[in-house]
mmCIF file of N, CA, C and O and ligand atoms in Angstrom:
data_model
loop_
_atom_site.group_PDB
_atom_site.id
_atom_site.type_symbol
_atom_site.label_atom_id
_atom_site.label_comp_id
_atom_site.label_asym_id
_atom_site.label_seq_id
_atom_site.Cartn_x
_atom_site.Cartn_y
_atom_site.Cartn_z
ATOM 1 N N UNK A 199 0.838 -1.212 -0.007
ATOM 2 C CA UNK A 199 0.009 0.000 0.001
ATOM 3 C C UNK A 199 0.870 1.256 0.003
ATOM 4 O O UNK A 199 1.900 1.274 0.641
ATOM 5 N N UNK A 200 0.441 2.268 -0.682
ATOM 6 C CA UNK A 200 1.232 3.489 -0.748
ATOM 7 C C UNK A 200 1.117 4.329 0.520
ATOM 8 O O UNK A 200 0.147 4.210 1.272
ATOM 9 N N UNK A 201 2.110 5.148 0.701
ATOM 10 C CA UNK A 201 2.163 6.025 1.877
ATOM 11 C C UNK A 201 1.783 7.438 1.440
ATOM 12 O O UNK A 201 2.405 7.997 0.557
ATOM 13 N N UNK A 202 0.785 7.990 2.087
ATOM 14 C CA UNK A 202 0.335 9.348 1.773
ATOM 15 C C UNK A 202 0.592 10.286 2.929
ATOM 16 O O UNK A 202 0.538 9.859 4.089
ATOM 17 N N UNK A 203 0.822 11.544 2.597
ATOM 18 C CA UNK A 203 1.024 12.554 3.642
ATOM 19 C C UNK A 203 -0.160 13.490 3.653
ATOM 20 O O UNK A 203 -0.653 13.922 2.605
ATOM 21 N N UNK A 204 -0.622 13.778 4.865
ATOM 22 C CA UNK A 204 -1.786 14.645 5.022
ATOM 23 C C UNK A 204 -1.461 15.805 5.958
ATOM 24 O O UNK A 204 -0.552 15.729 6.777
ATOM 25 N N UNK A 205 -2.257 16.855 5.814
ATOM 26 C CA UNK A 205 -2.157 17.984 6.733
ATOM 27 C C UNK A 205 -3.554 18.408 7.143
ATOM 28 O O UNK A 205 -4.453 18.531 6.341
ATOM 29 N N UNK A 206 -3.684 18.661 8.459
ATOM 30 C CA UNK A 206 -4.968 19.027 9.008
ATOM 31 C C UNK A 206 -5.289 20.496 8.695
ATOM 32 O O UNK A 206 -4.437 21.365 8.831
ATOM 33 N N UNK A 207 -6.511 20.739 8.267
ATOM 34 C CA UNK A 207 -6.934 22.107 8.001
ATOM 35 C C UNK A 207 -7.153 22.893 9.290
ATOM 36 O O UNK A 207 -7.100 24.111 9.297
ATOM 37 N N UNK A 208 -7.428 22.187 10.369
ATOM 38 C CA UNK A 208 -7.798 22.849 11.612
ATOM 39 C C UNK A 208 -6.579 23.197 12.480
ATOM 40 O O UNK A 208 -6.391 24.312 12.904
ATOM 41 N N UNK A 209 -5.729 22.182 12.706
ATOM 42 C CA UNK A 209 -4.617 22.402 13.635
ATOM 43 C C UNK A 209 -3.252 22.321 12.942
ATOM 44 O O UNK A 209 -2.233 22.416 13.593
ATOM 45 N N UNK A 210 -3.246 22.143 11.646
ATOM 46 C CA UNK A 210 -2.024 22.104 10.861
ATOM 47 C C UNK A 210 -1.111 20.928 11.191
ATOM 48 O O UNK A 210 0.076 20.968 10.929
ATOM 49 N N UNK A 211 -1.677 19.932 11.806
ATOM 50 C CA UNK A 211 -0.919 18.713 12.098
ATOM 51 C C UNK A 211 -0.614 17.989 10.773
ATOM 52 O O UNK A 211 -1.488 17.860 9.917
ATOM 53 N N UNK A 212 0.620 17.561 10.616
ATOM 54 C CA UNK A 212 0.965 16.758 9.435
ATOM 55 C C UNK A 212 1.307 15.341 9.853
ATOM 56 O O UNK A 212 1.952 15.143 10.868
ATOM 57 N N UNK A 213 0.884 14.413 9.060
ATOM 58 C CA UNK A 213 1.110 13.008 9.369
ATOM 59 C C UNK A 213 1.022 12.179 8.108
ATOM 60 O O UNK A 213 0.556 12.647 7.082
ATOM 61 N N UNK A 214 1.521 10.967 8.196
ATOM 62 C CA UNK A 214 1.472 10.068 7.039
ATOM 63 C C UNK A 214 0.619 8.845 7.370
ATOM 64 O O UNK A 214 0.544 8.426 8.512
ATOM 65 N N UNK A 215 -0.023 8.327 6.353
ATOM 66 C CA UNK A 215 -0.871 7.162 6.502
ATOM 67 C C UNK A 215 -0.611 6.178 5.371
ATOM 68 O O UNK A 215 -0.422 6.570 4.230
ATOM 69 N N UNK A 216 -0.607 4.919 5.764
ATOM 70 C CA UNK A 216 -0.401 3.874 4.777
ATOM 71 C C UNK A 216 -1.761 3.271 4.442
ATOM 72 O O UNK A 216 -2.272 2.397 5.146
ATOM 73 N N UNK A 217 -2.354 3.776 3.377
ATOM 74 C CA UNK A 217 -3.698 3.351 3.011
ATOM 75 C C UNK A 217 -3.808 3.202 1.516
ATOM 76 O O UNK A 217 -2.985 3.692 0.774
ATOM 77 N N UNK A 218 -4.856 2.533 1.086
ATOM 78 C CA UNK A 218 -5.102 2.454 -0.344
ATOM 79 C C UNK A 218 -5.700 3.756 -0.836
ATOM 80 O O UNK A 218 -6.273 4.541 -0.071
ATOM 81 N N UNK A 219 -5.560 3.941 -2.132
ATOM 82 C CA UNK A 219 -5.934 5.227 -2.747
ATOM 83 C C UNK A 219 -7.408 5.573 -2.532
ATOM 84 O O UNK A 219 -7.765 6.716 -2.270
ATOM 85 N N UNK A 220 -8.259 4.578 -2.614
ATOM 86 C CA UNK A 220 -9.684 4.856 -2.526
ATOM 87 C C UNK A 220 -10.174 5.063 -1.106
ATOM 88 O O UNK A 220 -11.340 5.344 -0.873
ATOM 89 N N UNK A 221 -9.261 4.938 -0.111
ATOM 90 C CA UNK A 221 -9.671 5.136 1.279
ATOM 91 C C UNK A 221 -9.078 6.396 1.877
ATOM 92 O O UNK A 221 -9.234 6.655 3.069
ATOM 93 N N UNK A 222 -8.358 7.162 1.080
ATOM 94 C CA UNK A 222 -7.706 8.348 1.615
ATOM 95 C C UNK A 222 -8.716 9.397 2.060
ATOM 96 O O UNK A 222 -8.409 10.294 2.845
ATOM 97 N N UNK A 223 -9.957 9.306 1.536
ATOM 98 C CA UNK A 223 -10.998 10.243 1.912
ATOM 99 C C UNK A 223 -11.519 10.018 3.331
ATOM 100 O O UNK A 223 -12.173 10.867 3.894
ATOM 101 N N UNK A 224 -11.197 8.839 3.903
ATOM 102 C CA UNK A 224 -11.674 8.526 5.240
ATOM 103 C C UNK A 224 -10.722 8.991 6.323
ATOM 104 O O UNK A 224 -11.014 8.867 7.506
ATOM 105 N N UNK A 225 -9.591 9.532 5.894
ATOM 106 C CA UNK A 225 -8.560 9.909 6.868
ATOM 107 C C UNK A 225 -8.975 11.164 7.629
ATOM 108 O O UNK A 225 -9.456 12.134 7.039
ATOM 109 N N UNK A 226 -8.793 11.119 8.943
ATOM 110 C CA UNK A 226 -9.043 12.279 9.809
ATOM 111 C C UNK A 226 -7.790 12.593 10.607
ATOM 112 O O UNK A 226 -6.930 11.772 10.773
ATOM 113 N N UNK A 227 -7.731 13.815 11.086
ATOM 114 C CA UNK A 227 -6.582 14.238 11.869
ATOM 115 C C UNK A 227 -6.510 13.438 13.159
ATOM 116 O O UNK A 227 -7.496 13.360 13.901
ATOM 117 N N UNK A 228 -5.352 12.814 13.450
ATOM 118 C CA UNK A 228 -5.207 12.044 14.679
ATOM 119 C C UNK A 228 -5.125 12.941 15.914
ATOM 120 O O UNK A 228 -5.241 12.454 17.044
ATOM 121 N N UNK A 229 -4.927 14.214 15.705
ATOM 122 C CA UNK A 229 -4.768 15.150 16.818
ATOM 123 C C UNK A 229 -6.098 15.734 17.248
ATOM 124 O O UNK A 229 -6.425 15.748 18.446
ATOM 125 N N UNK A 230 -6.898 16.228 16.296
ATOM 126 C CA UNK A 230 -8.152 16.885 16.640
ATOM 127 C C UNK A 230 -9.343 16.239 15.944
ATOM 128 O O UNK A 230 -10.481 16.609 16.231
ATOM 129 N N UNK A 231 -9.093 15.323 15.048
ATOM 130 C CA UNK A 231 -10.202 14.667 14.369
ATOM 131 C C UNK A 231 -10.833 15.470 13.250
ATOM 132 O O UNK A 231 -11.880 15.148 12.755
ATOM 133 N N UNK A 232 -10.157 16.559 12.881
ATOM 134 C CA UNK A 232 -10.700 17.418 11.845
ATOM 135 C C UNK A 232 -10.416 16.895 10.442
ATOM 136 O O UNK A 232 -9.745 15.867 10.268
ATOM 137 N N UNK A 233 -10.917 17.620 9.482
ATOM 138 C CA UNK A 233 -10.708 17.246 8.085
ATOM 139 C C UNK A 233 -9.275 17.557 7.679
ATOM 140 O O UNK A 233 -8.672 18.511 8.115
ATOM 141 N N UNK A 234 -8.749 16.690 6.828
ATOM 142 C CA UNK A 234 -7.366 16.854 6.383
ATOM 143 C C UNK A 234 -7.328 16.953 4.873
ATOM 144 O O UNK A 234 -8.289 16.565 4.177
ATOM 145 N N UNK A 235 -6.232 17.460 4.375
ATOM 146 C CA UNK A 235 -6.037 17.452 2.937
ATOM 147 C C UNK A 235 -4.718 16.764 2.593
ATOM 148 O O UNK A 235 -3.768 16.811 3.381
ATOM 149 N N UNK A 236 -4.705 16.136 1.477
ATOM 150 C CA UNK A 236 -3.542 15.367 1.099
ATOM 151 C C UNK A 236 -2.456 16.272 0.534
ATOM 152 O O UNK A 236 -2.723 17.167 -0.251
ATOM 153 N N UNK A 237 -1.232 16.020 0.976
ATOM 154 C CA UNK A 237 -0.106 16.768 0.448
ATOM 155 C C UNK A 237 0.472 16.063 -0.768
ATOM 156 O O UNK A 237 0.388 14.853 -0.915
ATOM 157 N N UNK A 238 1.059 16.845 -1.626
ATOM 158 C CA UNK A 238 1.697 16.262 -2.801
ATOM 159 C C UNK A 238 3.049 15.679 -2.437
ATOM 160 O O UNK A 238 3.700 16.118 -1.500
ATOM 161 N N UNK A 239 3.480 14.728 -3.195
ATOM 162 C CA UNK A 239 4.806 14.157 -2.994
ATOM 163 C C UNK A 239 5.858 15.186 -3.338
ATOM 164 O O UNK A 239 5.704 15.955 -4.291
ATOM 165 N N UNK A 240 6.941 15.155 -2.598
ATOM 166 C CA UNK A 240 7.956 16.191 -2.759
ATOM 167 C C UNK A 240 9.257 15.646 -3.329
ATOM 168 O O UNK A 240 10.210 16.397 -3.477
ATOM 169 N N UNK A 241 9.304 14.385 -3.599
ATOM 170 C CA UNK A 241 10.580 13.807 -4.007
ATOM 171 C C UNK A 241 11.001 14.208 -5.422
ATOM 172 O O UNK A 241 12.116 13.992 -5.827
ATOM 173 N N UNK A 242 10.101 14.783 -6.179
ATOM 174 C CA UNK A 242 10.405 15.128 -7.574
ATOM 175 C C UNK A 242 11.163 16.446 -7.673
ATOM 176 O O UNK A 242 11.655 16.796 -8.729
ATOM 177 N N UNK A 243 11.258 17.180 -6.572
ATOM 178 C CA UNK A 243 11.898 18.499 -6.624
ATOM 179 C C UNK A 243 13.372 18.435 -6.268
ATOM 180 O O UNK A 243 14.082 19.408 -6.406
ATOM 181 N N UNK A 244 13.841 17.282 -5.800
ATOM 182 C CA UNK A 244 15.213 17.164 -5.368
ATOM 183 C C UNK A 244 16.128 16.821 -6.548
ATOM 184 O O UNK A 244 15.714 16.167 -7.493
ATOM 185 N N UNK A 245 17.331 17.295 -6.442
ATOM 186 C CA UNK A 245 18.327 16.894 -7.431
ATOM 187 C C UNK A 245 18.152 17.565 -8.778
ATOM 188 O O UNK A 245 18.207 16.930 -9.816
ATOM 189 N N UNK A 246 17.937 18.870 -8.780
ATOM 190 C CA UNK A 246 17.761 19.573 -10.038
ATOM 191 C C UNK A 246 19.129 19.915 -10.652
ATOM 192 O O UNK A 246 19.219 20.238 -11.820
ATOM 193 N N UNK A 247 20.176 19.854 -9.833
ATOM 194 C CA UNK A 247 21.505 20.149 -10.349
ATOM 195 C C UNK A 247 22.208 18.839 -10.712
ATOM 196 O O UNK A 247 22.641 18.088 -9.882
ATOM 197 N N UNK A 248 22.291 18.608 -11.984
ATOM 198 C CA UNK A 248 23.000 17.422 -12.432
ATOM 199 C C UNK A 248 23.573 17.688 -13.817
ATOM 200 O O UNK A 248 23.029 18.471 -14.590
ATOM 201 N N UNK A 249 24.679 17.057 -14.093
ATOM 202 C CA UNK A 249 25.346 17.308 -15.358
ATOM 203 C C UNK A 249 26.174 18.585 -15.285
ATOM 204 O O UNK A 249 25.922 19.478 -14.495
ATOM 205 N N UNK A 250 27.140 18.693 -16.162
ATOM 206 C CA UNK A 250 27.960 19.890 -16.197
ATOM 207 C C UNK A 250 28.798 20.075 -14.969
ATOM 208 O O UNK A 250 28.914 21.180 -14.458
ATOM 209 N N UNK A 251 29.368 19.000 -14.481
ATOM 210 C CA UNK A 251 30.165 19.072 -13.266
ATOM 211 C C UNK A 251 31.609 19.505 -13.563
ATOM 212 O O UNK A 251 32.429 19.485 -12.681
ATOM 213 N N UNK A 252 31.916 19.849 -14.789
ATOM 214 C CA UNK A 252 33.277 20.247 -15.139
ATOM 215 C C UNK A 252 33.339 21.742 -15.432
ATOM 216 O O UNK A 252 32.956 22.179 -16.515
ATOM 217 N N UNK A 253 33.796 22.525 -14.484
ATOM 218 C CA UNK A 253 33.903 23.976 -14.680
ATOM 219 C C UNK A 253 35.060 24.352 -15.592
ATOM 220 O O UNK A 253 35.208 25.509 -15.935
ATOM 221 N N UNK A 254 35.825 23.404 -15.989
ATOM 222 C CA UNK A 254 36.981 23.710 -16.855
ATOM 223 C C UNK A 254 38.258 23.748 -16.035
ATOM 224 O O UNK A 254 38.318 24.312 -14.970
ATOM 225 N N UNK A 255 39.300 23.131 -16.572
ATOM 226 C CA UNK A 255 40.546 23.083 -15.826
ATOM 227 C C UNK A 255 40.564 21.905 -14.889
ATOM 228 O O UNK A 255 39.909 21.928 -13.854
ATOM 229 N N UNK A 256 41.290 20.894 -15.238
ATOM 230 C CA UNK A 256 41.292 19.690 -14.392
ATOM 231 C C UNK A 256 41.293 18.462 -15.275
ATOM 232 O O UNK A 256 41.058 18.555 -16.481
ATOM 233 N N UNK A 257 41.517 17.364 -14.663
ATOM 234 C CA UNK A 257 41.575 16.150 -15.461
ATOM 235 C C UNK A 257 40.182 15.582 -15.631
ATOM 236 O O UNK A 257 39.206 16.065 -15.085
ATOM 237 N N UNK A 258 40.091 14.528 -16.374
ATOM 238 C CA UNK A 258 38.790 13.970 -16.688
ATOM 239 C C UNK A 258 38.202 13.186 -15.509
ATOM 240 O O UNK A 258 37.067 12.793 -15.511
ATOM 241 N N UNK A 259 39.009 12.974 -14.486
ATOM 242 C CA UNK A 259 38.492 12.303 -13.310
ATOM 243 C C UNK A 259 38.508 10.799 -13.364
ATOM 244 O O UNK A 259 37.853 10.147 -12.560
ATOM 245 N N UNK A 260 39.206 10.243 -14.319
ATOM 246 C CA UNK A 260 39.173 8.790 -14.358
ATOM 247 C C UNK A 260 40.283 8.200 -15.198
ATOM 248 O O UNK A 260 41.292 7.721 -14.697
ATOM 249 N N UNK A 261 40.140 8.278 -16.485
ATOM 250 C CA UNK A 261 41.002 7.494 -17.366
ATOM 251 C C UNK A 261 42.285 8.228 -17.777
ATOM 252 O O UNK A 261 43.138 7.650 -18.433
ATOM 253 N N UNK A 262 42.432 9.475 -17.412
ATOM 254 C CA UNK A 262 43.694 10.138 -17.692
ATOM 255 C C UNK A 262 44.627 10.019 -16.498
ATOM 256 O O UNK A 262 44.205 9.893 -15.386
ATOM 257 N N UNK A 263 45.802 10.067 -16.705
ATOM 258 C CA UNK A 263 46.541 9.779 -15.524
ATOM 259 C C UNK A 263 47.816 10.411 -15.361
ATOM 260 O O UNK A 263 48.738 10.165 -14.821
HETATM 261 ZN ZN1 LIG B 5 -6.032 18.512 13.514
#
């Protein structure tokens, strides 16, 4: 089952729940029992800097010697 992250509209409590997709509407805040909204996954925003690691000047880092 997937892990979803929720945030309470009332007390701003954030928590994660391991539930199936069609049951995420039944989730309530464990702190105050209020309505919660699902947060989006954040793992897609990490690691935007990749490639172009050679600023110029230096060896190739491997096969030159
Ligand atoms: Zn709450």
